[in-house]
Tab-separated table of C-alpha atoms in Angstrom:
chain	number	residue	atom	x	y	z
A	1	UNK	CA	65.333	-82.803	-226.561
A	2	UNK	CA	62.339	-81.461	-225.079
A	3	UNK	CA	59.826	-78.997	-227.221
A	4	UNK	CA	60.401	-75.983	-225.222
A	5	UNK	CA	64.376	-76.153	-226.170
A	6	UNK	CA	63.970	-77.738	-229.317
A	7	UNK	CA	62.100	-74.155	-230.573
A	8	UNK	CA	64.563	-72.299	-229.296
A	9	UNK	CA	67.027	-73.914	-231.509
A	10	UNK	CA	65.422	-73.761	-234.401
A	11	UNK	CA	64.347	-70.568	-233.609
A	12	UNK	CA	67.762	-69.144	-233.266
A	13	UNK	CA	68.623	-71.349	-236.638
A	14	UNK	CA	65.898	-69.432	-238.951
A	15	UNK	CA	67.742	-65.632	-237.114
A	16	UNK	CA	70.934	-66.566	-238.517
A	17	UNK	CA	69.599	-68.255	-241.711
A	18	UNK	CA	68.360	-64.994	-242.327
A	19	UNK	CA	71.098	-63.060	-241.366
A	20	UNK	CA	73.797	-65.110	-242.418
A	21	UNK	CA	75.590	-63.498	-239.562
A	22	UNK	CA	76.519	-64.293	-236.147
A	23	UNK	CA	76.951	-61.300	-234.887
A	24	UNK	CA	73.989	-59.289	-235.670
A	25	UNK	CA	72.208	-62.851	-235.223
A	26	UNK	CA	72.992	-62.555	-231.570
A	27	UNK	CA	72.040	-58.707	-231.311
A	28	UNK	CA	68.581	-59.461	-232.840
A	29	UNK	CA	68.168	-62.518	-229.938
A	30	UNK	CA	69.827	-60.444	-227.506
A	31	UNK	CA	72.342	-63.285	-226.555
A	32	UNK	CA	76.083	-63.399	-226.494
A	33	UNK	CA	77.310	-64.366	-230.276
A	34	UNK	CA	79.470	-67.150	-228.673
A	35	UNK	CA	75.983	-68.567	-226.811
A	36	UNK	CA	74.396	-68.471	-230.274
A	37	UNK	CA	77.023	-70.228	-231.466
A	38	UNK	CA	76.888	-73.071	-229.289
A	39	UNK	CA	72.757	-73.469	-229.585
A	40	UNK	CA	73.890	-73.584	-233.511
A	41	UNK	CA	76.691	-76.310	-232.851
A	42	UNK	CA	74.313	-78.428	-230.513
A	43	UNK	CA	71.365	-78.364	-233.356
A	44	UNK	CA	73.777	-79.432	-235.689
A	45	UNK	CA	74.708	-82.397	-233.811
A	46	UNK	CA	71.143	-83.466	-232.394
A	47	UNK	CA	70.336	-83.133	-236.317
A	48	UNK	CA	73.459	-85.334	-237.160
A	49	UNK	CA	74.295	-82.981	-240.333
A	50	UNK	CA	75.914	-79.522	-240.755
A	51	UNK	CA	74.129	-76.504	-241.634
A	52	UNK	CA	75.986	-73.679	-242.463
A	53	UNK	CA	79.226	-73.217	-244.105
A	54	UNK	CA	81.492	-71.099	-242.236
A	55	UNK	CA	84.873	-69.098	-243.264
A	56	UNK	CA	86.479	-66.210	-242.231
A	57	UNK	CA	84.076	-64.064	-244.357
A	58	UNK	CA	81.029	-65.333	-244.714
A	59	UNK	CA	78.257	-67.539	-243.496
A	60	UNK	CA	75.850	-69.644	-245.636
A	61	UNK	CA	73.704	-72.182	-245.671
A	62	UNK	CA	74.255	-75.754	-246.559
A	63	UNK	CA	71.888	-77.440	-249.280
A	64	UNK	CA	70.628	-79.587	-245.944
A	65	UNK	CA	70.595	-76.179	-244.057
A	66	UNK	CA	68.570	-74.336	-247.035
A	67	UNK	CA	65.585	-77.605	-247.067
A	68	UNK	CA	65.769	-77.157	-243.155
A	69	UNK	CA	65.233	-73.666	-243.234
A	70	UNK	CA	62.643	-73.114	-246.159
A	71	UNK	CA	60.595	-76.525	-243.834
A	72	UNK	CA	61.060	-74.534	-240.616
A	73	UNK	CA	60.193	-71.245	-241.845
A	74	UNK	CA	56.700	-72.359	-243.058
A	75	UNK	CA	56.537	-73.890	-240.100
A	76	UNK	CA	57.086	-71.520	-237.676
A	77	UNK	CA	54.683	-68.872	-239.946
A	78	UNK	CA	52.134	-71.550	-238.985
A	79	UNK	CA	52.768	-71.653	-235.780
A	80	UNK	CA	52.733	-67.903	-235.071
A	81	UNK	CA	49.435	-67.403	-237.189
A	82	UNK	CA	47.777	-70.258	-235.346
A	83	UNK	CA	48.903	-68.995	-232.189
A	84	UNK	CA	47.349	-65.100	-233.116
A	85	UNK	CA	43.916	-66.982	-234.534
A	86	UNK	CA	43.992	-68.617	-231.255
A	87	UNK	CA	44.375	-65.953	-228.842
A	88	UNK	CA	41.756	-63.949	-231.000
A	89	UNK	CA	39.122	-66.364	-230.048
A	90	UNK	CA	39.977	-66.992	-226.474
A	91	UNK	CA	39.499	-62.795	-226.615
A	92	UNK	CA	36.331	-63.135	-228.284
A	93	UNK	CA	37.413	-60.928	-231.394
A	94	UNK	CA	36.806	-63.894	-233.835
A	95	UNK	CA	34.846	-67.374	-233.730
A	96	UNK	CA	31.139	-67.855	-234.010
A	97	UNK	CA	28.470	-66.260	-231.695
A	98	UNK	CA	24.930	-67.859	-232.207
A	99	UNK	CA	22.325	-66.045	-231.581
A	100	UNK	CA	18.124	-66.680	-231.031
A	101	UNK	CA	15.403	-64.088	-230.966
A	102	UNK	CA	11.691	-63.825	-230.818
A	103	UNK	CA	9.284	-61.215	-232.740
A	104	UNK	CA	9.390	-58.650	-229.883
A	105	UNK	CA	13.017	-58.192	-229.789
A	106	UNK	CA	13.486	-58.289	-233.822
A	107	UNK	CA	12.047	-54.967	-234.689
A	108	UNK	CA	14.882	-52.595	-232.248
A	109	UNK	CA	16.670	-55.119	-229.577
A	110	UNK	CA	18.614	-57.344	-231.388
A	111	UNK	CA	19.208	-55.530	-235.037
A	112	UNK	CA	20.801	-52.984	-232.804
A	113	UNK	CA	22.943	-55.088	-230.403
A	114	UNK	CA	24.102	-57.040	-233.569
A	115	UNK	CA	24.988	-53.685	-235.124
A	116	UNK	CA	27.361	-52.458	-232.249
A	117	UNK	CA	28.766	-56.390	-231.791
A	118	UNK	CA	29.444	-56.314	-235.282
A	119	UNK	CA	31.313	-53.110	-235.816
A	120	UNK	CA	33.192	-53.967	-231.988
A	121	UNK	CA	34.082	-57.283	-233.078
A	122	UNK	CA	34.101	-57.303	-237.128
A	123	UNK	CA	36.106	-61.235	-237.159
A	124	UNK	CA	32.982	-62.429	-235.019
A	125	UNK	CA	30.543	-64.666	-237.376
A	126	UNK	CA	26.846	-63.734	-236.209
A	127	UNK	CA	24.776	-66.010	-237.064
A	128	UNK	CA	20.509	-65.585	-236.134
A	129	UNK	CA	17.974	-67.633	-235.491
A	130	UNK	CA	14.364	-67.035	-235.004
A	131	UNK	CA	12.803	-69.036	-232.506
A	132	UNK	CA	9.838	-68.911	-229.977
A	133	UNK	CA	10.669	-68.677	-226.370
A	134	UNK	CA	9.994	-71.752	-225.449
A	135	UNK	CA	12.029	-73.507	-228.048
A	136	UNK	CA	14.959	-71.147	-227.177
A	137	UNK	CA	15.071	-72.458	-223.802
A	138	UNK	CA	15.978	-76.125	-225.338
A	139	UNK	CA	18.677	-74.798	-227.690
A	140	UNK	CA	20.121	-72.861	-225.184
A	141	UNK	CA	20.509	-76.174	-222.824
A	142	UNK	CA	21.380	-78.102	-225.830
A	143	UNK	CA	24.123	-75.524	-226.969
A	144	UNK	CA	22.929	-74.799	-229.917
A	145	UNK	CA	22.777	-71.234	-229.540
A	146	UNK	CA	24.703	-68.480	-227.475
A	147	UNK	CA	22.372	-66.357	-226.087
A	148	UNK	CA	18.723	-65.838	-226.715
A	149	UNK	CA	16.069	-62.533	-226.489
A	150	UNK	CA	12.936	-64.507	-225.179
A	151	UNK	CA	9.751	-63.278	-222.652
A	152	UNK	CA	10.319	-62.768	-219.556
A	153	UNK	CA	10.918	-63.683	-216.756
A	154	UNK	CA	13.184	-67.072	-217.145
A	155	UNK	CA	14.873	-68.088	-213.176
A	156	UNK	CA	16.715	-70.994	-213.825
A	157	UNK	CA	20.011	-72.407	-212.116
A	158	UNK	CA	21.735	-72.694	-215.045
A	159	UNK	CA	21.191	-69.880	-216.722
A	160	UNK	CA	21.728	-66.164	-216.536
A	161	UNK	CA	19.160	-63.700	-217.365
A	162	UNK	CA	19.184	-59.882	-218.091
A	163	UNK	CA	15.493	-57.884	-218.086
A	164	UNK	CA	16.139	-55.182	-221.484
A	165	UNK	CA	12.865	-54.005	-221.597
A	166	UNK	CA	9.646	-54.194	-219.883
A	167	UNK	CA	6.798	-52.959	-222.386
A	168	UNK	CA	3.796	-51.556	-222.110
A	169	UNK	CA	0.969	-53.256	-223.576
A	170	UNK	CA	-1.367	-51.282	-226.342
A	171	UNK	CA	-4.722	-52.621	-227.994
A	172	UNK	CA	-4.629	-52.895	-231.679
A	173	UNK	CA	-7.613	-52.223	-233.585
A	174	UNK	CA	-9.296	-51.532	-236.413
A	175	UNK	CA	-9.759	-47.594	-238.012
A	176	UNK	CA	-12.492	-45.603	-235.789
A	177	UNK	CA	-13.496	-48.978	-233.818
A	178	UNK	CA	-15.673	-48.027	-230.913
A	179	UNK	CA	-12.445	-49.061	-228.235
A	180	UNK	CA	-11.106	-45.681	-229.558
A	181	UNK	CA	-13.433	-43.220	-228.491
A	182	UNK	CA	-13.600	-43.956	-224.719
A	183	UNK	CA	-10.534	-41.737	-222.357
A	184	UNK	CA	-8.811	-44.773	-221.550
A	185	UNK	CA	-8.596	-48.331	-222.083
A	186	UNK	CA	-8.697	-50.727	-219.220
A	187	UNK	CA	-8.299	-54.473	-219.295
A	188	UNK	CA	-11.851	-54.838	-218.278
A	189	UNK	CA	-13.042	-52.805	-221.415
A	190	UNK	CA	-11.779	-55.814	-223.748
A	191	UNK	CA	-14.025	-58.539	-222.243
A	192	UNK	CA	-16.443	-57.451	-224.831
A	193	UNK	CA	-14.374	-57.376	-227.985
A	194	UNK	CA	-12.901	-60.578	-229.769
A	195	UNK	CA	-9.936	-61.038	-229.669
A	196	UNK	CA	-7.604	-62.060	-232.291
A	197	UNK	CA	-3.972	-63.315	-230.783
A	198	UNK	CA	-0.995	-65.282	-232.140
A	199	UNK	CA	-1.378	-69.190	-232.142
A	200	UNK	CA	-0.061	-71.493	-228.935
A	201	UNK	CA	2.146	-73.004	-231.116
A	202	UNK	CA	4.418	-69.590	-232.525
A	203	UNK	CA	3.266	-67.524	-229.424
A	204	UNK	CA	2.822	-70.152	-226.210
A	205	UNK	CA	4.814	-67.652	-223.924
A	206	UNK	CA	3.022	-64.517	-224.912
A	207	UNK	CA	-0.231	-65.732	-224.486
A	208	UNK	CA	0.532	-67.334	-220.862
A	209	UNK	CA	1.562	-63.601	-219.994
A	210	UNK	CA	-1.406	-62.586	-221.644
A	211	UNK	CA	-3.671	-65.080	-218.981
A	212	UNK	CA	-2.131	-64.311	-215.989
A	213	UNK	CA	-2.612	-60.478	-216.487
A	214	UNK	CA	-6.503	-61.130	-217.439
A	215	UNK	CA	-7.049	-63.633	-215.377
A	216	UNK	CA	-5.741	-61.557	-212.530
A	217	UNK	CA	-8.076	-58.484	-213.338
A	218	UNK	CA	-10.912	-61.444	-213.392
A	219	UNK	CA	-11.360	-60.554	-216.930
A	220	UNK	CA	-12.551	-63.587	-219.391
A	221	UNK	CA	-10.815	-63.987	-223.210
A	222	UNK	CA	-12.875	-64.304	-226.047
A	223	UNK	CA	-10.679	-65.474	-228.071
A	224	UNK	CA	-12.220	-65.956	-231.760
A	225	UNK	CA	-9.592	-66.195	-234.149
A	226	UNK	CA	-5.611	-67.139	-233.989
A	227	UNK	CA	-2.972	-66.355	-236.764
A	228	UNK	CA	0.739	-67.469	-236.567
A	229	UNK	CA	2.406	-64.401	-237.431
A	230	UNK	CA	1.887	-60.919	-237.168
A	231	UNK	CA	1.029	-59.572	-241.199
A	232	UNK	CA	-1.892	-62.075	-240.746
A	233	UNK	CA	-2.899	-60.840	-237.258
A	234	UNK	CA	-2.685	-57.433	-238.761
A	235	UNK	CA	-5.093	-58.563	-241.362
A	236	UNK	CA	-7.989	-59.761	-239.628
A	237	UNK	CA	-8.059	-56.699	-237.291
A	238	UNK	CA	-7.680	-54.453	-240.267
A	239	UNK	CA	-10.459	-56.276	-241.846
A	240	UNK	CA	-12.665	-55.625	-238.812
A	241	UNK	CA	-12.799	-59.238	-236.973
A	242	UNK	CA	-11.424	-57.996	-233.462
A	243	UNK	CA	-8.868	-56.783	-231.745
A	244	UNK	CA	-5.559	-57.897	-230.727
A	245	UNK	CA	-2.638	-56.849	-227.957
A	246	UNK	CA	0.659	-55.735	-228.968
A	247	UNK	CA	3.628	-54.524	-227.156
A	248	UNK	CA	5.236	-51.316	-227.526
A	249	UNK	CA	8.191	-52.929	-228.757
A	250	UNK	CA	6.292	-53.620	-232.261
A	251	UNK	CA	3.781	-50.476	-232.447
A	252	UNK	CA	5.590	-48.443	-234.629
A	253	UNK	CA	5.559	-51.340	-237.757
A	254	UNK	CA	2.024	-51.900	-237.702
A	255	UNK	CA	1.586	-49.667	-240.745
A	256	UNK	CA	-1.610	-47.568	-240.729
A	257	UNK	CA	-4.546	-49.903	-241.406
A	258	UNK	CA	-4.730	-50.530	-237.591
A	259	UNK	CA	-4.704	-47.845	-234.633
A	260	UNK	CA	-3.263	-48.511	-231.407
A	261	UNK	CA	-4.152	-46.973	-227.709
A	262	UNK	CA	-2.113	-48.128	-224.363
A	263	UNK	CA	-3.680	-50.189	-222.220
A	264	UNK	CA	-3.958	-48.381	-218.621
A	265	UNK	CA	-2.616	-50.892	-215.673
A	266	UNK	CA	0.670	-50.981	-214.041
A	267	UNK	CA	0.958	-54.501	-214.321
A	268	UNK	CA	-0.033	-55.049	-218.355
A	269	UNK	CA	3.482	-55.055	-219.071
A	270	UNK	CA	5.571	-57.592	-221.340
A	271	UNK	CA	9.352	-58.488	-220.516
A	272	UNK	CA	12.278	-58.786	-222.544
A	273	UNK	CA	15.337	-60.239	-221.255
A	274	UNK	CA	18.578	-61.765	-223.003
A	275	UNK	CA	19.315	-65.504	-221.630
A	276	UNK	CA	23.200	-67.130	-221.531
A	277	UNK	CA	24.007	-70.684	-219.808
A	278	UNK	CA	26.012	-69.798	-216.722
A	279	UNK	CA	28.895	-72.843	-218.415
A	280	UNK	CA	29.260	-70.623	-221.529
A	281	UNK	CA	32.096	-68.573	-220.603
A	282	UNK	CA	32.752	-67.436	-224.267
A	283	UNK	CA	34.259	-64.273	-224.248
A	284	UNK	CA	32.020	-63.247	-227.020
A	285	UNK	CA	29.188	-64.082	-225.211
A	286	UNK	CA	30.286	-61.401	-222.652
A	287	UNK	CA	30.858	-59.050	-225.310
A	288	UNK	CA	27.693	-59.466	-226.922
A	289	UNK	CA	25.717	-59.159	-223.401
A	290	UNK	CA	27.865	-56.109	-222.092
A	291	UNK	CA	26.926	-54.314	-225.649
A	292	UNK	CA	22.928	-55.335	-224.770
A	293	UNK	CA	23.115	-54.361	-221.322
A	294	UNK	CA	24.321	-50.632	-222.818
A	295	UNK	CA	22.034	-49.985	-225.451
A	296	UNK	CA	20.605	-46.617	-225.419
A	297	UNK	CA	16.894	-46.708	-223.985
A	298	UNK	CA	14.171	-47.075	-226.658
A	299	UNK	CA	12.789	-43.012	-227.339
């Protein structure tokens, strides 16, 4: 007996088990009560013992027939709830979704694309990981994470990307520093300022962003200090040690100790972009990107 017709049997076994008759057995199956009554006989004899006790007036259930059932009915509760967690994930409703971000996309990007995933897809475990850009790129190849919000840009073969933002870049400095009195601030003006910037280690693919736009103006770093994360940047400028570069993306957290002014140039711009591996077909992975894609833009 193959599987296919040995759940069938069974399955028309627990109908009458429940009903303890034929006739509105076969109206719930929507067969012929002499068909059911055949699939009934045929169980009985591939199981070698009976399993209901018939008479003129009623149907019931052997002891055998009662074990049978009350084994099969777990069973086949089982079976359908395994089958409905299953389908649930292949839909991307429930499961896991792993997701990596960096500083710039923590303050509006991802808190907000997690909020919308989350109250889309409530059965979906988010989990988050901060992690530099560079480091993302290996998790991502390694599977360890879904989908990452990392610098820009990222052209790779095996990966998608999607560009979410592209910010404009704003000099942070200290209260009533001289940088704030001129009309505008142009890359050039910062040649004679030190500069205070995040660490290669924590910010490697900011500050090759940050090189190729200087360097392309012909404008030199003086880089004096370095800080690994961004209260302790804050701090030194704050405390009057030099100036740093921020995107827009984090200008409204940097509390009022600080004062910011955009940077004038076209090109002094940072990118944000959401990364997938092409081979990750997870359909909360889609979700989760289709939700990013549609975010309102930042006001």
């Amino acid at each position: 007996m193959d599987l296919e017709a040995g759940l069938e049997l069974t399955q028309s076994f627990l109908i009458v088990a429940e009903e303890l008759n034929f006739r509105r057995s076969a109206e719930r199956l929507n067969v012929d009560q002499s068909a059911l009554t055949r699939r009934i006989q045929k169980l009985e004899h591939l199981l070698g013992f009976a399993l209901f006790e018939r008479s003129t007036r009623e149907v019931s259930l052997t002891p055998a027939g009662r074990r049978f059932y009350e084994e099969n009915a777990r069973l086949m509760h089982d079976y359908a709830r395994s089958v409905k967690a299953a389908r649930l994930v292949a839909e991307g409703k429930t499961g896991e979704l792993r997701v990596a971000y960096m500083a710039f996309a923590a303050t509006e990007l991802m808190p907000n694309a997690v909020l919308r995933f989350r109250n889309a897809y409530p059965h979906v475990e988010v989990n988050l990981r901060y992690i530099r850009t560079q480091g993302q790129k290996l998790a991502l190849a390694d599977d360890e994470v879904d989908v990452g919000y990392m610098i820009g840009p990222f052209d790779h073969t095996d990966f998608h990307s999607l560009l979410l933002t592209s910010d404009p870049l704003y000099v942070v400095t200290p209260r009533n520093h001289a940088l704030l009195h001129r009309p505008e601030i142009r890359p050039a003006d910062l040649a004679d300022y030190n500069l205070i910037l995040g660490d290669m280690i924590e910010w490697e693919a900011y500050r090759w962003r940050l090189n190729e736009m200087f360097s392309a103006e012909g404008v030199p770093l003086n880089i004096t200090l370095e800080a690994s994360n961004t209260l302790a940047l804050l701090g030194l400028v704050a405390a009057g040690l030099g100036v740093t570069v921020y995107p827009e993306s984090l200008i409204g957290f940097l509390g009022r100790n600080v004062e910011v002014r955009p940077i004038m140039h076209p090109d002094f711009r940072i990118q944000t972009i959401l990364v997938w591996k092409r081979s990750n077909r997870a359909k909360s992975v889609r979700h989760f990107v289709d939700i990013a894609k549609n975010l309102p833009p930042r006001i």
